[in-house]
Amino acid sequence: MVVLSKPAIEQFPKTKNCATLLGGIPLIDLSKSDTKTQLVRACEDFGFFKVINHGVPVELIRELESEAIGPNGDVGWLEYLLLTTNTHSDYRNFASIFGEAAENFRCVVNKYISAVKKMACEILEMLADGLRIQPINAFSKLLMDEQSDSVFRVNHYPPCPDSQESKGRNLIGFGEHTDPQIISVLRSNNTSGLQISLKDGRWIPVPPDQNSFFINVGDSLQVMTNGRFKSVRHRVVANSSKSRLSMIYFGGPPLSERIAPLASLVQGEEDSLYKEFTWFEYKKSAYKTRLADNRLGLFEKIAAS
Ligand SMILES: C=C1C[C@]23C[C@@]1(O)CC[C@H]2[C@@]12CC[C@H](O)[C@@](C)(C(=O)O1)[C@H]2[C@@H]3C(=O)O
Ligand SMILES: O=C(O)CCC(=O)C(=O)O
Ligand SMILES: [Fe+2]
């Protein structure tokens, strides 16, 4: 893990209209009435922030965490994918073998996704308001669309004792990358590991907080805001003694949606930094890239001379 010296911490961008800085990370209290300016500022400076008083029931978060770990609590040094090979399998048999567990998990995941999606949409509407974008649901309607291509991911990082021995070296759990979608809502248990990259390229650790959410600006929001918001580069380093469990909702647009800078954020066509693309085109090209690649590079317009 990167340990920051005090002078480095003092060099973090000073946020005007001030979102509280918590170890360098903007902290937004969603219960406060006027947070839109702080939200805009956090998306411009970091592409990342922490939210508290978010309205998602703590019991729902805990329930999902315990369901994700599995009914019998077996957590080994293994993550696996188990696929059925018989396309004609009778799903009623599955239910009788796996008991209620799979059914419950699906049900809790659905409730959790509805709650975090609602929060993500509220944040996106405050951001649109802060940027004076009309209509105010210009971003959130993409997540609300029935065809929205949003995904949900649960990551489990087993403890990695080797990372203790490799002093001064970060053992990577999830390599550096930006998220391709519009917005990501991340919640983890209290195990550290997540780091974000500042604009100057320095990596800073994000202190974990199981009761809060961390929000990432994704590549699509960077494009729609014509680069005003930055999709944050982030990674996860291995923890030597504790396992990390994270759950992320990635709010994405429908596959057919055209992604381009919003007209109100560009003076004229020539000021647009990106070529228009559909989310399908972006996703297709993203899956041909390496995790750390700059996926937006392909869609950037060459700077006019
Ligand atoms: C290497 C890849 C994994 C990824 C798709 C990609 O081709 C590039 C982006 C990766 C990422 C990062 C954020 C999310 O975890 C994810 C689900 C996504 O939408 O883009 C992953 C993709 C993945 O693991 O399939
Ligand atoms: O596990 C984490 O904390 C972050 C994972 C992540 O960045 C991702 O799944 O895209
Ligand atoms: Fe990510």
mmCIF file of C-alpha atoms and ligand atoms in Angstrom:
data_model
loop_
_atom_site.group_PDB
_atom_site.id
_atom_site.type_symbol
_atom_site.label_atom_id
_atom_site.label_comp_id
_atom_site.label_asym_id
_atom_site.label_seq_id
_atom_site.Cartn_x
_atom_site.Cartn_y
_atom_site.Cartn_z
ATOM 1 C CA MET A 1 0.000 0.000 0.000
ATOM 2 C CA VAL A 2 1.197 3.503 -0.771
ATOM 3 C CA VAL A 3 1.897 5.395 2.424
ATOM 4 C CA LEU A 4 1.645 9.121 1.990
ATOM 5 C CA SER A 5 3.936 11.504 3.743
ATOM 6 C CA LYS A 6 2.209 14.521 5.280
ATOM 7 C CA PRO A 7 3.539 16.987 2.697
ATOM 8 C CA ALA A 8 2.085 14.791 -0.070
ATOM 9 C CA ILE A 9 -1.315 14.801 1.630
ATOM 10 C CA GLU A 10 -1.165 18.572 1.872
ATOM 11 C CA GLN A 11 -0.651 18.747 -1.879
ATOM 12 C CA PHE A 12 -4.082 17.287 -2.686
ATOM 13 C CA PRO A 13 -6.223 19.612 -4.762
ATOM 14 C CA LYS A 14 -7.973 22.052 -2.463
ATOM 15 C CA THR A 15 -11.689 21.760 -3.158
ATOM 16 C CA LYS A 16 -13.404 25.101 -3.407
ATOM 17 C CA ASN A 17 -17.067 25.003 -2.292
ATOM 18 C CA CYS A 18 -15.761 22.459 -0.069
ATOM 19 C CA ALA A 19 -16.556 18.809 0.009
ATOM 20 C CA THR A 20 -14.851 17.675 3.218
ATOM 21 C CA LEU A 21 -11.578 16.004 2.369
ATOM 22 C CA LEU A 22 -11.112 12.731 4.147
ATOM 23 C CA GLY A 23 -7.529 11.524 3.737
ATOM 24 C CA GLY A 24 -7.629 13.276 0.372
ATOM 25 C CA ILE A 25 -10.959 11.783 -0.761
ATOM 26 C CA PRO A 26 -13.980 14.081 -1.193
ATOM 27 C CA LEU A 27 -16.738 13.193 1.264
ATOM 28 C CA ILE A 28 -20.319 14.091 0.357
ATOM 29 C CA ASP A 29 -23.211 14.005 2.814
ATOM 30 C CA LEU A 30 -26.267 13.218 0.679
ATOM 31 C CA SER A 31 -28.656 14.308 3.452
ATOM 32 C CA LYS A 32 -27.496 17.917 3.106
ATOM 33 C CA SER A 33 -29.678 20.112 0.930
ATOM 34 C CA ASP A 34 -27.198 21.678 -1.458
ATOM 35 C CA THR A 35 -24.515 19.219 -2.440
ATOM 36 C CA LYS A 36 -24.586 19.654 -6.207
ATOM 37 C CA THR A 37 -21.635 22.051 -6.327
ATOM 38 C CA GLN A 38 -19.543 19.713 -4.175
ATOM 39 C CA LEU A 39 -20.501 16.758 -6.370
ATOM 40 C CA VAL A 40 -19.511 18.577 -9.567
ATOM 41 C CA ARG A 41 -16.223 19.634 -8.013
ATOM 42 C CA ALA A 42 -15.426 16.084 -6.840
ATOM 43 C CA CYS A 43 -16.130 14.681 -10.344
ATOM 44 C CA GLU A 44 -13.904 17.328 -11.937
ATOM 45 C CA ASP A 45 -10.991 17.021 -9.509
ATOM 46 C CA PHE A 46 -11.009 13.302 -8.683
ATOM 47 C CA GLY A 47 -13.714 11.475 -10.652
ATOM 48 C CA PHE A 48 -14.268 9.775 -7.311
ATOM 49 C CA PHE A 49 -15.936 10.486 -3.970
ATOM 50 C CA LYS A 50 -17.361 8.886 -0.876
ATOM 51 C CA VAL A 51 -21.029 9.281 0.090
ATOM 52 C CA ILE A 52 -22.568 9.054 3.549
ATOM 53 C CA ASN A 53 -26.191 9.322 4.672
ATOM 54 C CA HIS A 54 -27.026 7.660 1.371
ATOM 55 C CA GLY A 55 -30.408 6.203 2.352
ATOM 56 C CA VAL A 56 -29.580 2.594 1.381
ATOM 57 C CA PRO A 57 -30.670 0.445 4.358
ATOM 58 C CA VAL A 58 -27.684 -0.956 6.247
ATOM 59 C CA GLU A 59 -29.568 -4.265 6.812
ATOM 60 C CA LEU A 60 -29.872 -4.727 3.037
ATOM 61 C CA ILE A 61 -26.137 -4.177 2.576
ATOM 62 C CA ARG A 62 -25.316 -6.655 5.389
ATOM 63 C CA GLU A 63 -27.799 -9.212 4.061
ATOM 64 C CA LEU A 64 -26.228 -9.087 0.613
ATOM 65 C CA GLU A 65 -22.743 -9.416 2.062
ATOM 66 C CA SER A 66 -23.654 -12.511 4.020
ATOM 67 C CA GLU A 67 -25.508 -14.056 1.051
ATOM 68 C CA ALA A 68 -22.515 -13.347 -1.208
ATOM 69 C CA ILE A 69 -20.183 -15.230 1.112
ATOM 70 C CA GLY A 70 -22.376 -18.306 0.796
ATOM 71 C CA PRO A 71 -24.708 -20.227 3.071
ATOM 72 C CA ASN A 72 -22.119 -22.429 4.742
ATOM 73 C CA GLY A 73 -19.348 -19.847 5.144
ATOM 74 C CA ASP A 74 -16.727 -21.732 3.119
ATOM 75 C CA VAL A 75 -14.168 -19.170 1.997
ATOM 76 C CA GLY A 76 -11.026 -20.717 0.496
ATOM 77 C CA TRP A 77 -8.216 -19.563 -1.772
ATOM 78 C CA LEU A 78 -10.322 -20.055 -4.812
ATOM 79 C CA GLU A 79 -12.908 -18.236 -6.842
ATOM 80 C CA TYR A 80 -14.754 -20.350 -9.344
ATOM 81 C CA LEU A 81 -17.297 -20.337 -12.059
ATOM 82 C CA LEU A 82 -19.496 -23.434 -12.324
ATOM 83 C CA LEU A 83 -21.476 -23.830 -15.531
ATOM 84 C CA THR A 84 -24.107 -26.367 -16.434
ATOM 85 C CA THR A 85 -23.442 -28.029 -19.790
ATOM 86 C CA ASN A 86 -26.959 -29.318 -20.355
ATOM 87 C CA THR A 87 -29.056 -26.581 -21.896
ATOM 88 C CA HIS A 88 -32.234 -28.557 -21.151
ATOM 89 C CA SER A 89 -31.654 -28.778 -17.417
ATOM 90 C CA ASP A 90 -34.757 -28.582 -15.292
ATOM 91 C CA TYR A 91 -34.371 -25.543 -13.063
ATOM 92 C CA ARG A 92 -36.806 -26.960 -10.503
ATOM 93 C CA ASN A 93 -34.174 -29.612 -9.752
ATOM 94 C CA PHE A 94 -31.575 -26.916 -9.138
ATOM 95 C CA ALA A 95 -33.825 -25.277 -6.589
ATOM 96 C CA SER A 96 -34.306 -28.547 -4.741
ATOM 97 C CA ILE A 97 -30.514 -29.178 -4.655
ATOM 98 C CA PHE A 98 -29.278 -25.711 -3.781
ATOM 99 C CA GLY A 99 -32.166 -25.070 -1.433
ATOM 100 C CA GLU A 100 -33.394 -21.548 -1.002
ATOM 101 C CA ALA A 101 -29.888 -20.080 -1.097
ATOM 102 C CA ALA A 102 -29.683 -19.285 -4.810
ATOM 103 C CA GLU A 103 -33.241 -17.947 -4.781
ATOM 104 C CA ASN A 104 -32.538 -15.734 -1.753
ATOM 105 C CA PHE A 105 -29.333 -14.433 -3.243
ATOM 106 C CA ARG A 106 -31.111 -13.358 -6.427
ATOM 107 C CA CYS A 107 -33.841 -11.675 -4.413
ATOM 108 C CA VAL A 108 -31.417 -9.742 -2.161
ATOM 109 C CA VAL A 109 -29.288 -8.752 -5.180
ATOM 110 C CA ASN A 110 -32.391 -7.349 -6.916
ATOM 111 C CA LYS A 111 -33.424 -5.324 -3.868
ATOM 112 C CA TYR A 112 -29.878 -4.045 -3.410
ATOM 113 C CA ILE A 113 -29.546 -3.070 -7.075
ATOM 114 C CA SER A 114 -32.841 -1.129 -6.962
ATOM 115 C CA ALA A 115 -31.627 0.794 -3.910
ATOM 116 C CA VAL A 116 -28.163 1.691 -5.246
ATOM 117 C CA LYS A 117 -29.566 2.493 -8.687
ATOM 118 C CA LYS A 118 -31.976 4.966 -7.056
ATOM 119 C CA MET A 119 -29.084 6.589 -5.207
ATOM 120 C CA ALA A 120 -26.936 6.673 -8.368
ATOM 121 C CA CYS A 121 -29.789 8.368 -10.256
ATOM 122 C CA GLU A 122 -30.209 10.969 -7.521
ATOM 123 C CA ILE A 123 -26.496 11.731 -7.698
ATOM 124 C CA LEU A 124 -26.610 11.944 -11.512
ATOM 125 C CA GLU A 125 -29.555 14.353 -11.315
ATOM 126 C CA MET A 126 -27.725 16.564 -8.834
ATOM 127 C CA LEU A 127 -24.714 16.511 -11.156
ATOM 128 C CA ALA A 128 -26.858 17.476 -14.156
ATOM 129 C CA ASP A 129 -28.396 20.262 -12.088
ATOM 130 C CA GLY A 130 -24.925 21.412 -10.972
ATOM 131 C CA LEU A 131 -23.844 21.553 -14.625
ATOM 132 C CA ARG A 132 -27.134 23.315 -15.578
ATOM 133 C CA ILE A 133 -28.016 20.505 -17.965
ATOM 134 C CA GLN A 134 -31.585 20.214 -19.209
ATOM 135 C CA PRO A 135 -33.414 17.923 -18.850
ATOM 136 C CA ILE A 136 -32.145 17.087 -15.403
ATOM 137 C CA ASN A 137 -32.477 13.345 -16.100
ATOM 138 C CA ALA A 138 -30.126 13.505 -19.107
ATOM 139 C CA PHE A 139 -27.758 11.023 -17.371
ATOM 140 C CA SER A 140 -30.096 9.185 -15.004
ATOM 141 C CA LYS A 141 -32.600 8.235 -17.722
ATOM 142 C CA LEU A 142 -29.919 5.990 -19.233
ATOM 143 C CA LEU A 143 -29.764 3.909 -16.037
ATOM 144 C CA MET A 144 -33.560 3.972 -15.667
ATOM 145 C CA ASP A 145 -34.086 2.739 -19.233
ATOM 146 C CA GLU A 146 -35.430 -0.826 -19.341
ATOM 147 C CA GLN A 147 -32.663 -1.643 -21.799
ATOM 148 C CA SER A 148 -29.930 -0.146 -19.601
ATOM 149 C CA ASP A 149 -26.796 -2.296 -19.881
ATOM 150 C CA SER A 150 -25.855 -2.120 -16.209
ATOM 151 C CA VAL A 151 -23.916 -4.857 -14.451
ATOM 152 C CA PHE A 152 -23.309 -5.925 -10.890
ATOM 153 C CA ARG A 153 -20.092 -7.475 -9.720
ATOM 154 C CA VAL A 154 -18.971 -9.111 -6.489
ATOM 155 C CA ASN A 155 -15.201 -9.378 -6.000
ATOM 156 C CA HIS A 156 -13.572 -11.512 -3.348
ATOM 157 C CA TYR A 157 -9.858 -11.012 -2.687
ATOM 158 C CA PRO A 158 -8.526 -13.717 -0.360
ATOM 159 C CA PRO A 159 -5.794 -12.548 2.050
ATOM 160 C CA CYS A 160 -2.396 -12.756 0.412
ATOM 161 C CA PRO A 161 0.328 -13.395 3.028
ATOM 162 C CA ASP A 162 3.029 -12.978 0.333
ATOM 163 C CA SER A 163 2.196 -9.302 0.045
ATOM 164 C CA GLN A 164 3.690 -8.807 3.532
ATOM 165 C CA GLU A 165 7.038 -10.216 2.431
ATOM 166 C CA SER A 166 7.199 -8.204 -0.762
ATOM 167 C CA LYS A 167 7.876 -4.977 1.108
ATOM 168 C CA GLY A 168 7.750 -1.867 -1.023
ATOM 169 C CA ARG A 169 6.002 -3.739 -3.817
ATOM 170 C CA ASN A 170 2.279 -3.629 -4.424
ATOM 171 C CA LEU A 171 0.838 -7.058 -5.044
ATOM 172 C CA ILE A 172 -2.022 -6.387 -7.395
ATOM 173 C CA GLY A 173 -5.475 -7.811 -6.743
ATOM 174 C CA PHE A 174 -7.293 -5.957 -9.533
ATOM 175 C CA GLY A 175 -5.051 -4.095 -11.957
ATOM 176 C CA GLU A 176 -5.358 -0.407 -12.715
ATOM 177 C CA HIS A 177 -8.197 0.632 -14.995
ATOM 178 C CA THR A 178 -11.067 3.018 -15.507
ATOM 179 C CA ASP A 179 -14.661 1.790 -15.483
ATOM 180 C CA PRO A 180 -16.275 2.053 -18.940
ATOM 181 C CA GLN A 181 -19.841 2.842 -17.862
ATOM 182 C CA ILE A 182 -21.459 6.094 -16.642
ATOM 183 C CA ILE A 183 -21.160 5.679 -12.901
ATOM 184 C CA SER A 184 -20.034 2.929 -10.529
ATOM 185 C CA VAL A 185 -21.271 2.514 -6.968
ATOM 186 C CA LEU A 186 -18.812 0.549 -4.871
ATOM 187 C CA ARG A 187 -19.277 -0.852 -1.414
ATOM 188 C CA SER A 188 -16.705 -3.005 0.358
ATOM 189 C CA ASN A 189 -16.175 -4.597 3.716
ATOM 190 C CA ASN A 190 -13.686 -2.926 6.053
ATOM 191 C CA THR A 191 -10.591 -4.370 4.352
ATOM 192 C CA SER A 192 -8.295 -1.879 2.642
ATOM 193 C CA GLY A 193 -6.901 -2.299 -0.860
ATOM 194 C CA LEU A 194 -8.632 0.184 -3.147
ATOM 195 C CA GLN A 195 -6.414 2.962 -4.471
ATOM 196 C CA ILE A 196 -7.187 5.821 -6.834
ATOM 197 C CA SER A 197 -4.851 7.721 -9.092
ATOM 198 C CA LEU A 198 -4.737 11.493 -8.776
ATOM 199 C CA LYS A 199 -4.489 13.721 -11.837
ATOM 200 C CA ASP A 200 -0.698 13.935 -11.352
ATOM 201 C CA GLY A 201 -0.435 10.127 -11.436
ATOM 202 C CA ARG A 202 0.175 9.546 -7.711
ATOM 203 C CA TRP A 203 -1.736 6.645 -6.165
ATOM 204 C CA ILE A 204 -3.567 7.189 -2.893
ATOM 205 C CA PRO A 205 -5.217 4.562 -0.705
ATOM 206 C CA VAL A 206 -8.946 4.831 -0.091
ATOM 207 C CA PRO A 207 -9.626 4.055 3.579
ATOM 208 C CA PRO A 208 -12.375 1.402 3.559
ATOM 209 C CA ASP A 209 -15.732 2.153 5.166
ATOM 210 C CA GLN A 210 -18.355 -0.575 5.106
ATOM 211 C CA ASN A 211 -21.158 1.883 5.859
ATOM 212 C CA SER A 212 -20.468 4.218 2.960
ATOM 213 C CA PHE A 213 -20.431 4.036 -0.806
ATOM 214 C CA PHE A 214 -17.661 5.101 -3.136
ATOM 215 C CA ILE A 215 -18.654 6.561 -6.473
ATOM 216 C CA ASN A 216 -16.526 6.396 -9.627
ATOM 217 C CA VAL A 217 -17.035 8.512 -12.719
ATOM 218 C CA GLY A 218 -16.934 6.137 -15.711
ATOM 219 C CA ASP A 219 -15.581 6.716 -19.240
ATOM 220 C CA SER A 220 -19.068 7.362 -20.676
ATOM 221 C CA LEU A 221 -19.717 10.195 -18.226
ATOM 222 C CA GLN A 222 -16.314 11.651 -19.070
ATOM 223 C CA VAL A 223 -17.362 11.723 -22.736
ATOM 224 C CA MET A 224 -20.875 13.092 -22.083
ATOM 225 C CA THR A 225 -19.359 15.939 -20.052
ATOM 226 C CA ASN A 226 -16.778 16.519 -22.818
ATOM 227 C CA GLY A 227 -13.926 15.691 -20.454
ATOM 228 C CA ARG A 228 -15.079 17.996 -17.661
ATOM 229 C CA PHE A 229 -15.578 14.991 -15.371
ATOM 230 C CA LYS A 230 -12.713 12.519 -15.246
ATOM 231 C CA SER A 231 -13.151 8.777 -15.166
ATOM 232 C CA VAL A 232 -10.940 7.778 -12.284
ATOM 233 C CA ARG A 233 -8.081 5.286 -12.693
ATOM 234 C CA HIS A 234 -8.179 2.851 -9.788
ATOM 235 C CA ARG A 235 -6.793 -0.515 -8.675
ATOM 236 C CA VAL A 236 -6.905 -2.918 -5.755
ATOM 237 C CA VAL A 237 -3.777 -4.128 -3.970
ATOM 238 C CA ALA A 238 -3.731 -7.369 -2.022
ATOM 239 C CA ASN A 239 -4.131 -7.346 1.729
ATOM 240 C CA SER A 240 -1.798 -9.644 3.665
ATOM 241 C CA SER A 241 -4.155 -10.723 6.424
ATOM 242 C CA LYS A 242 -7.796 -9.936 5.689
ATOM 243 C CA SER A 243 -10.072 -10.878 2.843
ATOM 244 C CA ARG A 244 -11.729 -8.086 0.898
ATOM 245 C CA LEU A 245 -15.244 -8.353 -0.440
ATOM 246 C CA SER A 246 -16.522 -5.629 -2.720
ATOM 247 C CA MET A 247 -19.801 -5.244 -4.558
ATOM 248 C CA ILE A 248 -20.079 -2.833 -7.436
ATOM 249 C CA TYR A 249 -23.049 -1.638 -9.443
ATOM 250 C CA PHE A 250 -21.934 -0.306 -12.834
ATOM 251 C CA GLY A 251 -24.664 1.939 -14.252
ATOM 252 C CA GLY A 252 -24.490 1.792 -18.038
ATOM 253 C CA PRO A 253 -26.620 3.021 -20.960
ATOM 254 C CA PRO A 254 -28.633 0.848 -23.376
ATOM 255 C CA LEU A 255 -26.402 -0.813 -25.985
ATOM 256 C CA SER A 256 -27.952 1.272 -28.770
ATOM 257 C CA GLU A 257 -27.394 4.597 -26.957
ATOM 258 C CA ARG A 258 -25.284 7.171 -28.771
ATOM 259 C CA ILE A 259 -22.618 8.510 -26.443
ATOM 260 C CA ALA A 260 -21.313 11.989 -27.251
ATOM 261 C CA PRO A 261 -20.635 15.244 -25.399
ATOM 262 C CA LEU A 262 -23.912 16.939 -24.445
ATOM 263 C CA ALA A 263 -24.677 19.928 -26.655
ATOM 264 C CA SER A 264 -24.919 22.301 -23.695
ATOM 265 C CA LEU A 265 -21.343 21.433 -22.661
ATOM 266 C CA VAL A 266 -19.728 22.184 -26.026
ATOM 267 C CA GLN A 267 -19.693 25.552 -27.772
ATOM 268 C CA GLY A 268 -19.641 24.100 -31.274
ATOM 269 C CA GLU A 269 -19.022 20.754 -32.951
ATOM 270 C CA GLU A 270 -15.295 21.598 -33.216
ATOM 271 C CA ASP A 271 -15.037 21.848 -29.405
ATOM 272 C CA SER A 272 -16.208 18.299 -28.923
ATOM 273 C CA LEU A 273 -13.250 16.235 -27.704
ATOM 274 C CA TYR A 274 -14.765 12.881 -28.699
ATOM 275 C CA LYS A 275 -16.212 11.195 -31.736
ATOM 276 C CA GLU A 276 -19.730 9.875 -31.206
ATOM 277 C CA PHE A 277 -20.092 6.137 -30.604
ATOM 278 C CA THR A 278 -22.770 3.768 -29.433
ATOM 279 C CA TRP A 279 -22.341 2.012 -26.108
ATOM 280 C CA PHE A 280 -22.330 -1.271 -28.066
ATOM 281 C CA GLU A 281 -19.359 -0.050 -30.150
ATOM 282 C CA TYR A 282 -17.517 1.057 -27.033
ATOM 283 C CA LYS A 283 -18.172 -2.148 -25.150
ATOM 284 C CA LYS A 284 -17.142 -4.255 -28.139
ATOM 285 C CA SER A 285 -13.868 -2.377 -28.471
ATOM 286 C CA ALA A 286 -13.331 -2.406 -24.673
ATOM 287 C CA TYR A 287 -13.418 -6.195 -24.593
ATOM 288 C CA LYS A 288 -10.517 -6.274 -27.066
ATOM 289 C CA THR A 289 -8.327 -4.145 -24.788
ATOM 290 C CA ARG A 290 -6.101 -4.935 -21.828
ATOM 291 C CA LEU A 291 -7.416 -3.834 -18.447
ATOM 292 C CA ALA A 292 -4.966 -0.935 -18.060
ATOM 293 C CA ASP A 293 -5.435 0.447 -21.592
ATOM 294 C CA ASN A 294 -6.828 3.903 -22.252
ATOM 295 C CA ARG A 295 -10.037 2.770 -23.940
ATOM 296 C CA LEU A 296 -11.200 6.294 -24.748
ATOM 297 C CA GLY A 297 -8.081 6.982 -26.847
ATOM 298 C CA LEU A 298 -9.730 5.420 -29.903
ATOM 299 C CA PHE A 299 -12.623 7.858 -29.695
ATOM 300 C CA GLU A 300 -10.679 11.042 -28.980
ATOM 301 C CA LYS A 301 -10.593 13.635 -31.715
ATOM 302 C CA ILE A 302 -7.122 14.743 -32.668
ATOM 303 C CA ALA A 303 -6.593 18.214 -31.184
ATOM 304 C CA ALA A 304 -7.163 20.877 -33.842
ATOM 305 C CA SER A 305 -3.998 22.827 -34.726
HETATM 306 C C1 LIG B 1 -10.102 -6.541 -19.476
HETATM 307 C C2 LIG B 1 -11.374 -6.237 -19.317
HETATM 308 C C3 LIG B 1 -12.230 -6.629 -18.149
HETATM 309 C C4 LIG B 1 -13.357 -5.634 -18.245
HETATM 310 C C5 LIG B 1 -13.580 -5.586 -19.713
HETATM 311 C C6 LIG B 1 -12.159 -5.372 -20.228
HETATM 312 O O1 LIG B 1 -11.990 -5.714 -21.561
HETATM 313 C C7 LIG B 1 -11.803 -3.905 -19.982
HETATM 314 C C8 LIG B 1 -12.654 -3.287 -18.850
HETATM 315 C C9 LIG B 1 -12.898 -4.263 -17.696
HETATM 316 C C10 LIG B 1 -14.022 -3.783 -16.780
HETATM 317 C C11 LIG B 1 -13.557 -2.883 -15.635
HETATM 318 C C12 LIG B 1 -14.784 -2.454 -14.834
HETATM 319 C C13 LIG B 1 -15.726 -3.629 -14.519
HETATM 320 O O2 LIG B 1 -15.133 -4.431 -13.489
HETATM 321 C C14 LIG B 1 -15.972 -4.501 -15.777
HETATM 322 C C15 LIG B 1 -17.058 -5.557 -15.504
HETATM 323 C C16 LIG B 1 -16.297 -3.635 -16.934
HETATM 324 O O3 LIG B 1 -17.391 -3.322 -17.366
HETATM 325 O O4 LIG B 1 -15.121 -3.215 -17.536
HETATM 326 C C17 LIG B 1 -14.636 -5.050 -16.246
HETATM 327 C C18 LIG B 1 -14.651 -5.970 -17.452
HETATM 328 C C19 LIG B 1 -14.739 -7.442 -17.052
HETATM 329 O O5 LIG B 1 -14.163 -7.861 -16.037
HETATM 330 O O6 LIG B 1 -15.370 -8.188 -17.793
HETATM 331 O O1 LIG B 2 -12.910 -4.437 -5.655
HETATM 332 C C1 LIG B 2 -12.809 -3.231 -5.650
HETATM 333 O O2 LIG B 2 -12.765 -2.555 -4.641
HETATM 334 C C2 LIG B 2 -12.750 -2.497 -6.981
HETATM 335 C C3 LIG B 2 -13.062 -3.396 -8.124
HETATM 336 C C4 LIG B 2 -13.179 -2.667 -9.421
HETATM 337 O O3 LIG B 2 -12.596 -1.643 -9.619
HETATM 338 C C5 LIG B 2 -14.019 -3.258 -10.461
HETATM 339 O O4 LIG B 2 -14.601 -4.349 -10.250
HETATM 340 O O5 LIG B 2 -14.136 -2.632 -11.532
HETATM 341 FE FE FE B 3 -13.277 -0.677 -11.428
#
